[in-house]
Tab-separated table of C-alpha atoms in Angstrom:
chain	number	residue	atom	x	y	z
A	28	MET	CA	42.737	9.079	-62.781
A	29	HIS	CA	46.228	10.360	-63.511
A	30	HIS	CA	48.733	8.887	-65.940
A	31	VAL	CA	52.411	9.666	-65.493
A	32	ARG	CA	55.142	8.628	-67.891
A	33	VAL	CA	58.608	8.325	-66.356
A	34	PRO	CA	61.197	7.559	-69.042
A	35	GLY	CA	64.403	5.704	-68.265
A	36	MET	CA	63.093	3.176	-65.731
A	37	THR	CA	65.020	0.001	-66.514
A	38	CYS	CA	65.457	-1.764	-63.150
A	39	GLY	CA	63.010	-3.010	-60.539
A	40	GLY	CA	64.119	-0.438	-57.967
A	41	CYS	CA	62.814	2.539	-59.947
A	42	PRO	CA	59.110	1.617	-59.962
A	43	GLY	CA	59.389	0.480	-56.348
A	44	ALA	CA	60.707	3.870	-55.245
A	45	LEU	CA	58.061	5.671	-57.276
A	46	THR	CA	55.304	3.479	-55.817
A	47	ARG	CA	56.434	4.143	-52.240
A	48	ALA	CA	56.576	7.903	-52.848
A	49	ILE	CA	53.079	8.008	-54.357
A	50	GLN	CA	51.579	5.817	-51.645
A	51	LYS	CA	52.956	8.138	-48.960
A	52	LEU	CA	50.689	10.783	-50.489
A	53	ASP	CA	47.734	8.482	-51.226
A	54	GLN	CA	47.598	5.054	-49.581
A	55	GLN	CA	44.688	4.029	-51.821
A	56	ALA	CA	46.566	4.800	-55.059
A	57	LEU	CA	46.611	2.049	-57.671
A	58	ILE	CA	49.985	2.029	-59.371
A	59	GLU	CA	50.971	0.063	-62.449
A	60	SER	CA	54.384	0.204	-64.067
A	61	GLU	CA	56.239	-1.175	-67.051
A	62	LEU	CA	59.994	-1.134	-67.430
A	63	GLU	CA	61.634	0.020	-70.647
A	64	ARG	CA	63.240	-2.710	-72.677
A	65	VAL	CA	66.778	-1.865	-73.623
């Protein structure tokens, strides 16, 4: 399992783009994300 912290994600588009990029590499990847509260 890998954990990646990506600071600065504050809108719904950021995790969506990251999810699509990761799933292009690994379609079975389980991705969870939390947005920063500003």
